[in-house]
């Protein structure tokens, strides 16, 4: 009886690989090594960027920890909720973004600002209303150190800054400014050059304080700018009106 073959059957895939490697073994081995090298490079690049990302996150957390540590005895308002902003009343000169421009109209330089007020949606023990304000006249604000205007408001408007009055009247006048000729070609606010007096009236009977006679005063029409906006609360009058 003849010897029976015990050899393993060779698959087509096996034959193909043997054929390829027999003809160009160095070429395919080189391709494999290049692919492996690219895979390693890609892995290292991924690890590098991954480490940088984690490191930056760690630094951010460290900074936040330091900030929280410094603020542990301070109150913050991130948890507070506020009502939607509403437009200011007409007397407050409504502006863009629901800002009130009242003090932009009445004041100048560092004293002029637009503001808006955020009211709490509900009462919270650790929350308060929030107030926001911005400068109105930035160019004038920056000039405040080199161009300061001295305004003398005394003895200009009847019923304002101690100036007594006998009749109810108001007028427009010019505010004298020291050294105005030294400020040629500079930008100023109109409220630094002219004024409009309020209209005042006496609203009480004469009364005496420390042997001086006075009447209380009411503002009928507001003046402009803010230094002349309201009349004085009281005005001095002749002592004989108090029976002196």
Coordinates of N, CA and C in Angstrom, one line a residue:
X1 N 0.9 -1.2 0.0 CA 0.0 0.0 0.0 C 0.9 1.2 0.0
X2 N 0.6 2.2 -0.9 CA 1.5 3.4 -1.0 C 1.4 4.3 0.2
X3 N 2.4 5.2 0.4 CA 2.4 6.2 1.5 C 1.4 7.3 1.2
X4 N 0.7 7.6 2.3 CA -0.4 8.6 2.1 C 0.2 10.0 2.5
X5 N -0.1 11.0 1.7 CA 0.4 12.4 2.0 C -0.3 13.0 3.2
X6 N 0.5 13.5 4.1 CA 0.0 14.2 5.3 C 0.2 15.7 5.2
X7 N 0.6 16.3 4.0 CA 0.8 17.7 3.9 C -0.4 18.6 4.1
X8 N -0.2 19.8 4.6 CA -1.4 20.7 4.9 C -1.7 21.4 3.6
X9 N -2.9 21.6 3.3 CA -3.4 22.3 2.1 C -3.1 23.8 2.2
X10 N -2.4 24.3 1.1 CA -2.0 25.7 1.1 C -3.1 26.5 0.5
X11 N -3.5 27.6 1.2 CA -4.6 28.4 0.7 C -4.1 29.4 -0.3
X12 N -5.0 30.0 -1.1 CA -4.7 30.9 -2.1 C -4.0 32.2 -1.5
X13 N -4.5 32.6 -0.3 CA -3.9 33.7 0.3 C -2.5 33.5 0.7
X14 N -2.2 32.3 1.2 CA -0.9 31.9 1.5 C 0.1 31.9 0.3
X15 N -0.5 31.3 -0.8 CA 0.3 31.3 -2.0 C 0.6 32.7 -2.5
X16 N -0.4 33.6 -2.4 CA -0.2 35.0 -2.9 C 0.9 35.7 -2.1
X17 N 0.8 35.5 -0.8 CA 1.8 36.2 0.1 C 3.2 35.7 -0.2
X18 N 3.3 34.4 -0.4 CA 4.7 33.8 -0.7 C 5.2 34.3 -2.0
X19 N 4.3 34.5 -3.0 CA 4.7 35.0 -4.3 C 5.2 36.4 -4.2
X20 N 4.4 37.2 -3.5 CA 4.7 38.6 -3.3 C 6.1 38.8 -2.6
X21 N 6.2 38.1 -1.5 CA 7.4 38.3 -0.7 C 8.6 37.7 -1.3
X22 N 8.4 36.7 -2.2 CA 9.6 36.1 -2.9 C 10.1 37.1 -4.0
X23 N 9.2 37.9 -4.6 CA 9.6 38.8 -5.6 C 10.2 40.1 -5.1
X24 N 9.4 40.8 -4.1 CA 9.9 42.1 -3.7 C 9.8 42.2 -2.1
X25 N 10.6 41.4 -1.5 CA 10.5 41.4 0.0 C 10.9 42.7 0.7
X26 N 12.0 43.3 0.2 CA 12.5 44.5 0.8 C 11.5 45.7 0.7
X27 N 10.8 45.8 -0.5 CA 9.9 46.8 -0.8 C 8.7 46.8 0.2
X28 N 8.1 45.6 0.4 CA 7.0 45.5 1.2 C 7.3 45.6 2.7
X29 N 8.5 45.1 3.0 CA 8.9 45.3 4.4 C 9.1 46.8 4.7
X30 N 9.7 47.5 3.7 CA 9.9 48.9 3.9 C 8.5 49.6 4.1
X31 N 7.5 49.2 3.3 CA 6.2 49.8 3.4 C 5.6 49.6 4.8
X32 N 5.8 48.4 5.3 CA 5.3 48.0 6.6 C 6.0 48.9 7.7
X33 N 7.3 49.1 7.6 CA 8.0 49.8 8.5 C 7.6 51.3 8.5
X34 N 7.4 51.8 7.3 CA 7.0 53.2 7.1 C 5.6 53.4 7.8
X35 N 4.7 52.5 7.5 CA 3.4 52.6 8.1 C 3.4 52.5 9.6
X36 N 4.3 51.6 10.1 CA 4.4 51.5 11.6 C 5.0 52.8 12.1
X37 N 6.0 53.4 11.4 CA 6.6 54.7 11.9 C 5.6 55.8 11.9
X38 N 4.7 55.9 10.8 CA 3.7 56.9 10.8 C 2.7 56.7 11.9
X39 N 2.4 55.5 12.2 CA 1.4 55.2 13.3 C 2.0 55.6 14.6
X40 N 3.3 55.4 14.8 CA 4.0 55.8 16.1 C 4.0 57.3 16.2
X41 N 4.4 58.0 15.0 CA 4.4 59.5 15.0 C 3.0 60.0 15.4
X42 N 2.0 59.5 14.7 CA 0.6 59.9 15.0 C 0.3 59.8 16.4
X43 N 0.7 58.6 17.0 CA 0.4 58.4 18.4 C 1.1 59.4 19.3
X44 N 2.3 59.7 19.0 CA 3.1 60.7 19.8 C 2.5 62.1 19.7
X45 N 2.1 62.4 18.5 CA 1.4 63.8 18.2 C 0.1 63.9 19.0
X46 N -0.7 62.8 18.9 CA -1.9 62.8 19.7 C -1.7 62.9 21.2
X47 N -0.7 62.1 21.7 CA -0.4 62.2 23.1 C 0.1 63.6 23.5
X48 N 0.9 64.2 22.6 CA 1.4 65.6 22.9 C 0.2 66.6 23.0
X49 N -0.7 66.6 22.0 CA -1.8 67.6 22.1 C -2.8 67.2 23.2
X50 N -2.9 65.9 23.4 CA -3.8 65.5 24.5 C -3.2 66.0 25.9
X51 N -1.9 65.9 26.0 CA -1.3 66.3 27.3 C -1.4 67.8 27.4
X52 N -1.2 68.6 26.3 CA -1.3 70.0 26.4 C -2.7 70.5 26.8
X53 N -3.7 69.8 26.2 CA -5.1 70.1 26.5 C -5.4 69.8 28.0
X54 N -5.0 68.7 28.5 CA -5.2 68.4 29.9 C -4.4 69.3 30.8
X55 N -3.2 69.7 30.4 CA -2.4 70.6 31.1 C -3.0 72.0 31.2
X56 N -3.6 72.5 30.1 CA -4.3 73.8 30.1 C -5.5 73.8 31.0
X57 N -6.2 72.7 30.9 CA -7.4 72.5 31.8 C -7.0 72.5 33.3
X58 N -5.9 71.9 33.5 CA -5.4 71.9 34.9 C -5.0 73.3 35.4
X59 N -4.3 74.0 34.5 CA -3.9 75.4 34.9 C -5.2 76.3 35.1
X60 N -6.2 76.1 34.3 CA -7.4 76.8 34.4 C -8.1 76.5 35.8
X61 N -8.1 75.2 36.1 CA -8.7 74.8 37.4 C -7.9 75.4 38.6
X62 N -6.6 75.4 38.4 CA -5.8 75.9 39.5 C -6.0 77.4 39.7
X63 N -6.2 78.2 38.5 CA -6.5 79.6 38.6 C -7.9 79.8 39.3
X64 N -8.8 79.0 38.9 CA -10.2 79.1 39.5 C -10.1 78.8 41.0
X65 N -9.3 77.8 41.4 CA -9.2 77.5 42.8 C -8.6 78.6 43.6
X66 N -7.6 79.3 43.0 CA -7.0 80.4 43.7 C -8.0 81.6 43.8
X67 N -8.8 81.8 42.7 CA -9.8 82.9 42.7 C -10.8 82.6 43.8
X68 N -11.3 81.3 43.8 CA -12.3 81.0 44.8 C -11.8 81.1 46.2
X69 N -10.5 80.7 46.4 CA -9.9 80.8 47.7 C -9.8 82.3 48.1
X70 N -9.5 83.2 47.2 CA -9.4 84.6 47.5 C -10.8 85.2 47.8
X71 N -11.8 84.6 47.2 CA -13.2 85.2 47.3 C -14.1 84.4 48.3
X72 N -13.5 83.6 49.1 CA -14.3 82.7 50.0 C -15.1 83.5 51.0
X73 N -14.6 84.8 51.3 CA -15.3 85.6 52.3 C -16.0 86.7 51.6
X74 N -16.1 86.7 50.3 CA -16.8 87.7 49.5 C -18.1 87.2 48.9
X75 N -19.0 88.2 48.7 CA -20.3 87.8 48.1 C -20.3 88.0 46.6
X76 N -20.7 87.0 45.8 CA -20.8 87.1 44.4 C -22.3 87.0 44.1
X77 N -22.7 87.4 42.9 CA -24.1 87.5 42.5 C -24.4 86.6 41.3
X78 N -23.6 85.6 41.0 CA -23.8 84.8 39.8 C -25.1 84.0 40.0
X79 N -25.6 83.8 41.2 CA -26.8 83.0 41.5 C -28.0 83.9 41.4
X80 N -27.9 85.2 41.3 CA -29.0 86.1 41.4 C -29.7 86.2 40.0
X81 N -31.0 86.3 40.0 CA -31.8 86.5 38.8 C -32.5 87.8 38.8
X82 N -32.5 88.5 37.6 CA -33.0 89.9 37.5 C -34.2 90.0 36.5
X83 N -35.0 90.9 36.8 CA -36.1 91.2 35.9 C -35.6 91.7 34.5
X84 N -36.3 91.5 33.4 CA -35.9 92.1 32.1 C -35.9 93.7 32.3
X85 N -34.9 94.3 31.6 CA -34.8 95.7 31.6 C -36.1 96.4 30.9
X86 N -36.5 97.5 31.5 CA -37.6 98.3 30.9 C -37.1 99.6 30.5
X87 N -37.8 100.3 29.6 CA -37.3 101.6 29.1 C -37.5 102.6 30.2
X88 N -36.5 103.5 30.4 CA -36.7 104.6 31.4 C -37.8 105.5 31.1
X89 N -38.3 106.2 32.1 CA -39.4 107.2 31.9 C -38.9 108.3 31.0
X90 N -39.8 109.0 30.3 CA -39.4 110.1 29.4 C -38.5 111.2 30.1
X91 N -38.8 111.5 31.4 CA -38.0 112.5 32.1 C -36.6 112.0 32.3
X92 N -36.3 110.7 32.2 CA -35.0 110.2 32.4 C -34.2 110.1 31.1
X93 N -34.8 110.6 30.0 CA -34.1 110.6 28.7 C -33.7 109.2 28.2
X94 N -34.7 108.3 27.8 CA -34.3 107.0 27.4 C -33.3 106.9 26.3
X95 N -32.4 106.0 26.3 CA -31.4 105.9 25.3 C -31.3 104.4 24.8
X96 N -30.3 104.1 23.9 CA -30.1 102.8 23.4 C -29.8 101.8 24.6
X97 N -30.3 100.6 24.5 CA -30.0 99.5 25.5 C -30.7 99.8 26.8
X98 N -31.8 100.6 26.7 CA -32.6 101.0 28.0 C -31.7 101.7 29.0
X99 N -30.7 102.4 28.5 CA -29.9 103.3 29.4 C -30.7 104.6 29.6
X100 N -30.5 105.2 30.7 CA -31.0 106.5 31.0 C -29.9 107.5 30.7
X101 N -30.2 108.6 29.9 CA -29.2 109.6 29.5 C -29.4 110.9 30.2
X102 N -30.2 110.8 31.3 CA -30.5 112.0 32.1 C -29.2 112.8 32.5
X103 N -28.2 112.1 33.0 CA -27.0 112.8 33.4 C -26.1 113.1 32.3
X104 N -26.3 112.5 31.1 CA -25.5 113.0 30.0 C -26.0 114.3 29.5
X105 N -27.3 114.6 29.8 CA -27.9 115.9 29.4 C -27.5 117.0 30.4
X106 N -27.5 116.6 31.7 CA -27.3 117.6 32.8 C -25.9 117.8 33.2
X107 N -25.0 116.9 32.9 CA -23.6 117.0 33.4 C -22.6 116.9 32.2
X108 N -21.3 117.0 32.6 CA -20.3 116.8 31.6 C -19.0 116.2 32.2
X109 N -18.1 115.7 31.4 CA -16.9 115.1 31.8 C -17.1 113.9 32.7
X110 N -16.3 113.8 33.8 CA -16.4 112.6 34.7 C -17.7 112.5 35.4
X111 N -18.5 113.6 35.4 CA -19.8 113.6 36.2 C -20.9 113.2 35.3
X112 N -20.7 113.0 34.0 CA -21.8 112.6 33.1 C -21.7 111.1 32.8
X113 N -22.8 110.4 33.0 CA -22.8 109.0 32.8 C -24.2 108.6 32.4
X114 N -24.3 107.5 31.6 CA -25.5 106.8 31.3 C -25.7 105.6 32.2
X115 N -26.9 105.3 32.7 CA -27.0 104.2 33.6 C -28.3 103.4 33.3
X116 N -28.3 102.2 33.8 CA -29.5 101.4 33.8 C -29.5 100.5 35.0
X117 N -30.7 100.1 35.5 CA -30.8 99.5 36.8 C -31.5 98.2 36.6
X118 N -30.9 97.1 37.1 CA -31.5 95.8 37.1 C -32.1 95.5 38.4
X119 N -33.4 95.2 38.4 CA -34.1 94.9 39.6 C -34.2 93.4 39.8
X120 N -34.1 92.9 41.1 CA -34.2 91.5 41.4 C -35.6 90.9 41.0
X121 N -35.5 89.7 40.5 CA -36.7 89.0 40.1 C -37.5 88.6 41.4
X122 N -36.8 88.2 42.4 CA -37.4 87.9 43.7 C -36.4 88.2 44.8
X123 N -36.9 88.5 46.0 CA -36.0 88.9 47.1 C -35.1 87.7 47.5
X124 N -33.8 87.9 47.6 CA -32.9 86.9 48.1 C -32.0 87.6 49.1
X125 N -31.7 86.8 50.2 CA -30.8 87.4 51.2 C -29.4 87.8 50.8
X126 N -29.0 87.0 49.8 CA -27.6 87.3 49.3 C -27.5 88.0 47.9
X127 N -28.6 88.6 47.5 CA -28.7 89.3 46.3 C -29.1 90.8 46.5
X128 N -28.7 91.7 45.6 CA -29.1 93.0 45.6 C -29.4 93.5 44.1
X129 N -30.1 94.6 43.9 CA -30.3 95.2 42.6 C -28.9 95.5 42.0
X130 N -28.8 95.5 40.7 CA -27.5 95.7 40.1 C -27.6 97.0 39.3
X131 N -26.6 97.9 39.4 CA -26.6 99.2 38.7 C -25.4 99.2 37.8
X132 N -25.6 99.6 36.5 CA -24.6 99.7 35.5 C -24.5 101.1 35.0
X133 N -23.3 101.6 34.8 CA -23.1 103.0 34.2 C -21.9 103.0 33.3
X134 N -22.0 103.9 32.3 CA -20.9 104.1 31.4 C -20.7 105.6 31.2
X135 N -19.5 106.1 30.8 CA -19.3 107.5 30.5 C -20.1 107.9 29.3
X136 N -20.5 109.2 29.4 CA -21.2 109.8 28.2 C -20.3 110.4 27.3
X137 N -19.3 111.2 27.8 CA -18.5 112.0 26.9 C -17.0 111.6 27.1
X138 N -16.7 110.5 26.4 CA -15.4 109.9 26.6 C -14.2 110.8 26.3
X139 N -14.4 111.6 25.2 CA -13.3 112.5 24.8 C -13.1 113.6 25.9
X140 N -14.2 114.1 26.5 CA -14.1 115.1 27.5 C -13.5 114.5 28.8
X141 N -13.9 113.2 29.1 CA -13.4 112.5 30.3 C -11.9 112.4 30.2
X142 N -11.3 112.0 29.0 CA -9.9 111.9 28.8 C -9.1 113.2 29.0
X143 N -9.9 114.3 28.7 CA -9.2 115.6 28.7 C -9.2 116.2 30.1
X144 N -9.8 115.6 31.1 CA -10.0 116.2 32.4 C -8.8 116.6 33.1
X145 N -7.6 115.9 32.8 CA -6.4 116.3 33.5 C -5.7 117.5 32.9
X146 N -6.0 117.8 31.6 CA -5.3 118.9 30.9 C -6.2 120.0 30.6
X147 N -7.5 119.9 30.8 CA -8.5 120.9 30.5 C -9.6 121.0 31.5
X148 N -9.3 121.6 32.6 CA -10.2 121.7 33.7 C -10.9 123.1 33.7
X149 N -12.3 123.0 33.7 CA -13.0 124.3 33.6 C -13.6 124.6 35.0
X150 N -13.2 125.8 35.4 CA -13.7 126.3 36.7 C -15.0 127.1 36.5
X151 N -16.1 126.6 37.0 CA -17.4 127.2 36.8 C -17.8 127.9 38.1
X152 N -18.1 129.2 38.1 CA -18.5 129.9 39.3 C -20.0 130.0 39.2
X153 N -20.8 129.3 40.0 CA -22.2 129.3 39.9 C -22.9 130.3 40.9
X154 N -22.0 131.0 41.7 CA -22.6 131.9 42.6 C -23.1 133.2 42.0
X155 N -24.1 133.8 42.5 CA -24.7 135.1 42.1 C -24.9 135.1 40.6
X156 N -25.5 134.0 40.0 CA -25.8 134.0 38.6 C -27.3 133.8 38.4
X157 N -28.0 133.0 39.2 CA -29.4 132.7 39.0 C -30.1 133.1 40.3
X158 N -31.2 133.8 40.2 CA -32.0 134.1 41.3 C -32.6 132.9 42.0
X159 N -32.4 132.7 43.3 CA -32.9 131.6 44.0 C -32.0 130.4 44.0
X160 N -30.8 130.5 43.4 CA -29.8 129.4 43.4 C -28.5 129.9 44.0
X161 N -27.9 129.0 44.8 CA -26.6 129.2 45.5 C -26.7 130.5 46.4
X162 N -27.8 130.6 47.1 CA -27.9 131.7 48.0 C -28.3 133.1 47.4
X163 N -28.5 133.1 46.2 CA -28.9 134.4 45.5 C -30.4 134.7 45.8
X164 N -30.7 135.7 46.6 CA -32.1 136.0 46.9 C -32.9 136.5 45.7
X165 N -34.2 136.4 45.7 CA -35.0 136.8 44.6 C -36.2 137.6 45.1
X166 N -36.6 138.5 44.2 CA -37.8 139.3 44.5 C -38.9 139.0 43.5
X167 N -38.6 138.6 42.3 CA -39.6 138.3 41.3 C -39.3 136.9 40.8
X168 N -40.4 136.2 40.2 CA -40.2 134.9 39.7 C -39.8 135.0 38.2
X169 N -38.6 134.8 37.9 CA -38.1 134.9 36.5 C -36.9 133.9 36.3
X170 N -36.7 133.6 35.1 CA -35.5 132.8 34.8 C -34.9 133.3 33.4
X171 N -33.7 133.0 33.2 CA -33.0 133.6 32.0 C -31.9 132.7 31.6
X172 N -31.4 132.9 30.4 CA -30.2 132.2 29.9 C -29.0 133.2 30.0
X173 N -27.9 132.6 30.4 CA -26.7 133.4 30.6 C -25.5 132.7 30.2
X174 N -24.3 133.3 30.2 CA -23.0 132.7 29.9 C -22.2 132.5 31.2
X175 N -21.6 131.4 31.4 CA -20.8 131.1 32.5 C -19.4 131.6 32.3
X176 N -18.9 132.5 33.1 CA -17.5 133.0 32.9 C -16.5 131.9 33.2
X177 N -15.6 131.6 32.4 CA -14.7 130.5 32.5 C -13.3 131.2 32.6
X178 N -12.5 130.8 33.7 CA -11.2 131.4 33.8 C -10.3 130.9 32.7
X179 N -9.6 131.8 32.1 CA -8.6 131.5 31.1 C -9.2 130.8 29.9
X180 N -10.4 131.2 29.4 CA -11.1 130.6 28.3 C -10.2 130.7 27.0
X181 N -9.5 131.7 26.9 CA -8.7 131.9 25.6 C -7.5 130.9 25.6
X182 N -7.2 130.3 26.7 CA -6.1 129.3 26.7 C -6.6 128.0 26.3
X183 N -7.9 127.8 26.0 CA -8.4 126.5 25.6 C -8.9 126.5 24.1
X184 N -8.3 127.3 23.3 CA -8.7 127.3 21.9 C -8.5 126.0 21.3
X185 N -9.4 125.6 20.3 CA -9.3 124.4 19.6 C -9.5 123.1 20.5
X186 N -10.1 123.3 21.6 CA -10.4 122.2 22.5 C -11.9 121.9 22.5
X187 N -12.3 120.7 22.7 CA -13.7 120.3 22.7 C -14.2 120.5 24.1
X188 N -15.4 121.2 24.3 CA -16.0 121.4 25.6 C -17.5 121.0 25.4
X189 N -18.1 120.8 26.6 CA -19.5 120.5 26.6 C -20.3 121.9 26.7
X190 N -21.5 121.9 26.1 CA -22.2 123.2 26.1 C -22.6 123.6 27.5
X191 N -22.7 122.7 28.4 CA -23.0 123.0 29.8 C -21.9 123.8 30.5
X192 N -20.7 123.8 29.9 CA -19.6 124.5 30.4 C -19.5 125.9 29.9
X193 N -20.4 126.3 29.1 CA -20.3 127.6 28.5 C -21.6 128.5 28.7
X194 N -22.7 127.8 28.8 CA -24.0 128.5 29.0 C -24.8 127.9 30.1
X195 N -25.8 128.6 30.6 CA -26.7 128.0 31.6 C -28.1 128.5 31.4
X196 N -29.0 127.8 32.0 CA -30.4 128.2 32.0 C -31.0 128.2 33.4
X197 N -31.4 129.3 33.9 CA -31.8 129.4 35.3 C -33.2 128.7 35.5
X198 N -33.3 128.1 36.7 CA -34.6 127.6 37.0 C -35.6 128.7 37.4
X199 N -36.9 128.4 37.3 CA -37.9 129.4 37.8 C -38.3 129.1 39.2
X200 N -38.1 130.0 40.1 CA -38.3 129.7 41.5 C -39.5 130.6 42.0
X201 N -40.1 130.1 43.1 CA -41.2 130.8 43.7 C -41.2 130.5 45.2
X202 N -41.6 131.5 46.0 CA -41.7 131.3 47.5 C -43.0 130.6 47.7
X203 N -42.9 129.6 48.7 CA -44.1 128.8 48.9 C -44.5 128.8 50.4
X204 N -44.0 129.6 51.2 CA -44.4 129.6 52.6 C -44.4 131.1 53.2
X205 N -44.9 131.2 54.3 CA -44.9 132.4 55.1 C -43.5 132.7 55.6
X206 N -43.1 133.9 55.8 CA -41.8 134.2 56.4 C -41.6 133.5 57.7
X207 N -40.3 133.1 58.0 CA -40.0 132.5 59.3 C -38.6 132.9 59.6
X208 N -38.3 132.8 60.9 CA -37.0 133.3 61.4 C -36.1 132.2 61.9
X209 N -34.8 132.2 61.5 CA -33.8 131.3 62.0 C -32.6 132.1 62.4
X210 N -32.2 132.0 63.7 CA -31.0 132.8 64.2 C -31.1 134.3 63.8
X211 N -32.2 134.8 64.0 CA -32.5 136.3 63.7 C -32.4 136.6 62.3
X212 N -32.4 135.6 61.4 CA -32.5 135.9 59.9 C -33.9 135.4 59.4
X213 N -34.4 136.2 58.4 CA -35.7 135.9 57.9 C -35.6 135.1 56.6
X214 N -36.5 134.1 56.4 CA -36.4 133.2 55.3 C -37.8 132.9 54.8
X215 N -37.9 132.4 53.6 CA -39.1 131.8 53.0 C -38.6 130.5 52.3
X216 N -39.5 129.4 52.4 CA -39.1 128.2 51.7 C -39.4 128.4 50.2
X217 N -38.7 127.7 49.3 CA -38.8 128.0 47.9 C -39.1 126.7 47.1
X218 N -39.9 126.8 46.1 CA -40.3 125.7 45.2 C -39.7 126.0 43.8
X219 N -39.4 124.9 43.1 CA -38.9 125.0 41.7 C -40.1 124.8 40.8
X220 N -40.4 125.9 40.0 CA -41.5 125.8 39.0 C -41.0 125.2 37.7
X221 N -39.9 125.6 37.3 CA -39.3 125.1 36.0 C -37.8 124.8 36.3
X222 N -37.4 123.6 36.0 CA -36.0 123.2 36.2 C -35.0 124.0 35.3
X223 N -33.8 124.2 35.8 CA -32.8 124.9 35.0 C -31.9 123.9 34.4
X224 N -30.8 124.4 33.8 CA -29.8 123.5 33.1 C -28.5 124.2 33.1
X225 N -27.3 123.5 33.3 CA -27.2 122.1 33.6 C -27.5 121.8 35.1
X226 N -26.9 120.7 35.6 CA -27.3 120.2 36.9 C -27.0 121.2 38.0
X227 N -26.0 122.1 37.9 CA -25.7 123.0 39.0 C -26.9 124.0 39.1
X228 N -27.7 124.2 38.1 CA -28.8 125.1 38.1 C -30.1 124.4 38.0
X229 N -30.2 123.1 38.3 CA -31.4 122.3 38.0 C -32.5 122.7 38.9
X230 N -32.2 122.8 40.2 CA -33.3 123.2 41.2 C -33.0 124.5 41.9
X231 N -34.0 125.1 42.4 CA -33.8 126.3 43.3 C -33.4 125.8 44.7
X232 N -32.9 126.8 45.4 CA -32.6 126.5 46.8 C -33.8 126.1 47.6
X233 N -33.7 125.4 48.7 CA -34.8 125.1 49.5 C -35.4 126.3 50.2
X234 N -34.5 127.3 50.5 CA -34.9 128.5 51.3 C -34.2 129.7 50.6
X235 N -34.8 130.9 50.8 CA -34.2 132.1 50.3 C -34.3 133.2 51.4
X236 N -33.3 134.0 51.6 CA -33.3 135.0 52.6 C -34.1 136.2 52.2
X237 N -34.9 136.8 53.1 CA -35.7 138.0 52.8 C -35.4 139.0 53.8
X238 N -36.0 140.2 53.6 CA -35.8 141.3 54.6 C -36.3 141.0 55.9
X239 N -35.6 141.3 57.0 CA -36.0 140.9 58.3 C -37.4 141.6 58.7
X240 N -37.7 142.7 58.1 CA -39.0 143.3 58.5 C -40.2 142.5 58.1
X241 N -40.0 141.5 57.2 CA -41.1 140.6 56.8 C -41.4 139.6 57.9
X242 N -40.4 139.4 58.8 CA -40.6 138.5 59.9 C -41.0 139.3 61.2
X243 N -41.2 140.6 61.0 CA -41.6 141.4 62.1 C -40.4 141.9 62.9
X244 N -39.2 141.8 62.2 CA -38.0 142.3 62.9 C -37.8 143.8 62.7

